[in-house]
PDB file of C-alpha atoms in Angstrom:
ATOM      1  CA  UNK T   1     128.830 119.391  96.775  1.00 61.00           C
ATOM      2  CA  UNK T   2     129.731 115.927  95.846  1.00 71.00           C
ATOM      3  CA  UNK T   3     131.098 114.864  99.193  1.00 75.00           C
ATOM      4  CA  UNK T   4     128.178 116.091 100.976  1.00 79.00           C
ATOM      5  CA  UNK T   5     126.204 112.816  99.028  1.00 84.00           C
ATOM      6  CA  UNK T   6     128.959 110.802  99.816  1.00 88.00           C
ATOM      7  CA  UNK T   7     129.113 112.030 103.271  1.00 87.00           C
ATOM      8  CA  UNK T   8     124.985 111.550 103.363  1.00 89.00           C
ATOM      9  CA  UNK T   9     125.434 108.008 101.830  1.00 90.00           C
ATOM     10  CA  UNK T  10     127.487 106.713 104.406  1.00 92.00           C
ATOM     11  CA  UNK T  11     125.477 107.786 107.524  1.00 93.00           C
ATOM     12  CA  UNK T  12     122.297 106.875 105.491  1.00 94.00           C
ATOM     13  CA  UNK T  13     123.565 103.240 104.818  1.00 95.00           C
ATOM     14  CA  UNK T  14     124.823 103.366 108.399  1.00 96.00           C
ATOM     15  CA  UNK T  15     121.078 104.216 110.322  1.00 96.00           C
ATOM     16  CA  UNK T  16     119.873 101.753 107.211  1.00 96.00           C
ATOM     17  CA  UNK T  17     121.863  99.022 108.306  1.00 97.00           C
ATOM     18  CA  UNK T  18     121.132  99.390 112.384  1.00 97.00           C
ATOM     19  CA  UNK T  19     117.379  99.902 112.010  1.00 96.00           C
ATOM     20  CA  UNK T  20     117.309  96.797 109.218  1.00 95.00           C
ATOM     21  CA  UNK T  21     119.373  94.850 112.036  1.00 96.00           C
ATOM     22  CA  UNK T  22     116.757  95.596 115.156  1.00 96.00           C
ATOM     23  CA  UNK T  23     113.476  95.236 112.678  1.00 94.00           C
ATOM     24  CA  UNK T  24     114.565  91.888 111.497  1.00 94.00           C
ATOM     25  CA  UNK T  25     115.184  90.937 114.828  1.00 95.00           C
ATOM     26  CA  UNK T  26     112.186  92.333 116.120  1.00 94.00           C
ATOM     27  CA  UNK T  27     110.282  90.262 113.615  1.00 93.00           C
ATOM     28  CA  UNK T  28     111.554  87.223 114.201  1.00 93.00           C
ATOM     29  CA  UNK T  29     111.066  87.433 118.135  1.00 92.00           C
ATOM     30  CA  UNK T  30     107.576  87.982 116.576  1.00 91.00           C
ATOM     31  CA  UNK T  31     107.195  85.411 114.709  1.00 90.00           C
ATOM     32  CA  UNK T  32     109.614  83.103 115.501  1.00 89.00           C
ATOM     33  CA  UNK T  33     110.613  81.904 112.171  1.00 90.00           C
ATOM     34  CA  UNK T  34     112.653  83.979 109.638  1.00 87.00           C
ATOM     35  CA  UNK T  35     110.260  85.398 106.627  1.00 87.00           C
ATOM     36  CA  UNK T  36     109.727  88.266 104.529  1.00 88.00           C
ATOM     37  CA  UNK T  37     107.258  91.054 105.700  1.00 88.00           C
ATOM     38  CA  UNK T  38     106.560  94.793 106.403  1.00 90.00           C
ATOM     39  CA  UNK T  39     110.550  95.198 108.062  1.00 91.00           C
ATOM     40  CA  UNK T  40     112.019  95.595 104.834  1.00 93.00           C
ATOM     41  CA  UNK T  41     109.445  98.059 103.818  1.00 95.00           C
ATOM     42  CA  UNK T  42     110.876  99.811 106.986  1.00 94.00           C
ATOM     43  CA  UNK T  43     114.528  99.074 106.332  1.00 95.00           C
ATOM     44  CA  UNK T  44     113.578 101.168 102.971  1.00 95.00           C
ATOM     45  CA  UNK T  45     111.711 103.910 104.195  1.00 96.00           C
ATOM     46  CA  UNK T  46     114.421 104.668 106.925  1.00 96.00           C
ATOM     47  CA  UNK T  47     117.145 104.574 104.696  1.00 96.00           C
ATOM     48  CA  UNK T  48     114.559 107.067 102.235  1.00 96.00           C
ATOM     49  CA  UNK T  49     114.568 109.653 105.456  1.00 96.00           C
ATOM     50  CA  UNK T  50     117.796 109.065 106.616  1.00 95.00           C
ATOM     51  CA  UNK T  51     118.882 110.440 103.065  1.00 94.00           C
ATOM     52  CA  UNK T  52     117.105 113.410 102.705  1.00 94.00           C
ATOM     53  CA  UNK T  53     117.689 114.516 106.515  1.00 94.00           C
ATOM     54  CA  UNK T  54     120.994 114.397 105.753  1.00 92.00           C
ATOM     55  CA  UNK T  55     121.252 116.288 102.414  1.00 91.00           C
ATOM     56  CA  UNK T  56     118.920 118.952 104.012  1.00 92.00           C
ATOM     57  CA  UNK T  57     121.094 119.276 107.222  1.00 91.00           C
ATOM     58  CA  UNK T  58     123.843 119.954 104.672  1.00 88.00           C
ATOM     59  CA  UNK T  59     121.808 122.626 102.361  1.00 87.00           C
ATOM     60  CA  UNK T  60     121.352 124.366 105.893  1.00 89.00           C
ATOM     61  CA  UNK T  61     124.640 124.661 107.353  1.00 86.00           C
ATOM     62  CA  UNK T  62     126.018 125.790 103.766  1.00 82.00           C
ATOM     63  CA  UNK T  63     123.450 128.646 103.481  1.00 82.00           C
ATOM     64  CA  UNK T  64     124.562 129.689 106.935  1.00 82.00           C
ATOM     65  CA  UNK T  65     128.320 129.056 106.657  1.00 77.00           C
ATOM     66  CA  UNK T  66     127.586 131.370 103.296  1.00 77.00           C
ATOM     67  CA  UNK T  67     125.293 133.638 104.847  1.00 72.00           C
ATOM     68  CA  UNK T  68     127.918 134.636 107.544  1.00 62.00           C
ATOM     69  CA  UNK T  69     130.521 135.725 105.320  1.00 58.00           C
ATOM     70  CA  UNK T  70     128.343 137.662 103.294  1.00 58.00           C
ATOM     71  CA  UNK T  71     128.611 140.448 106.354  1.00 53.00           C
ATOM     72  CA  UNK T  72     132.156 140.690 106.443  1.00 55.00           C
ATOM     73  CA  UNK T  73     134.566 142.452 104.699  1.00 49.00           C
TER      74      UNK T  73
END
């Protein structure tokens, strides 16, 4: 089970880091200046949803790759 968080770290940190890289863009086309604001909040929040999508996309396809064998002999 310990390379499925591994596995979900890695395509967490990699929506993370594509989402923090538009938002911070985004909010400096905004702006125009760089500054701190409600994009990081974002940036954490994605990487939050990211995490759990992925463990729970995991949880699922091991209770089905489970529940399959259980029918055969």
């Amino acid at each position: 089970m310990k390379k499925y968080h591994i596995i979900s770290a890695i395509y967490s940190l990699a929506i993370t880091y594509m989402v923090g890289k538009w938002a911070i863009n985004v909010a400096y086309m905004e702006r125009g200046y760089e500054a701190v604001g409600s994009e990081y909040m974002l940036i954490l929040i994605t990487y939050v949803v990211a995490w759990r999508s992925c463990n729970k996309l995991f949880e699922k396809l091991g209770e089905r790759k489970s529940g399959s064998n259980k029918g055969k002999c």
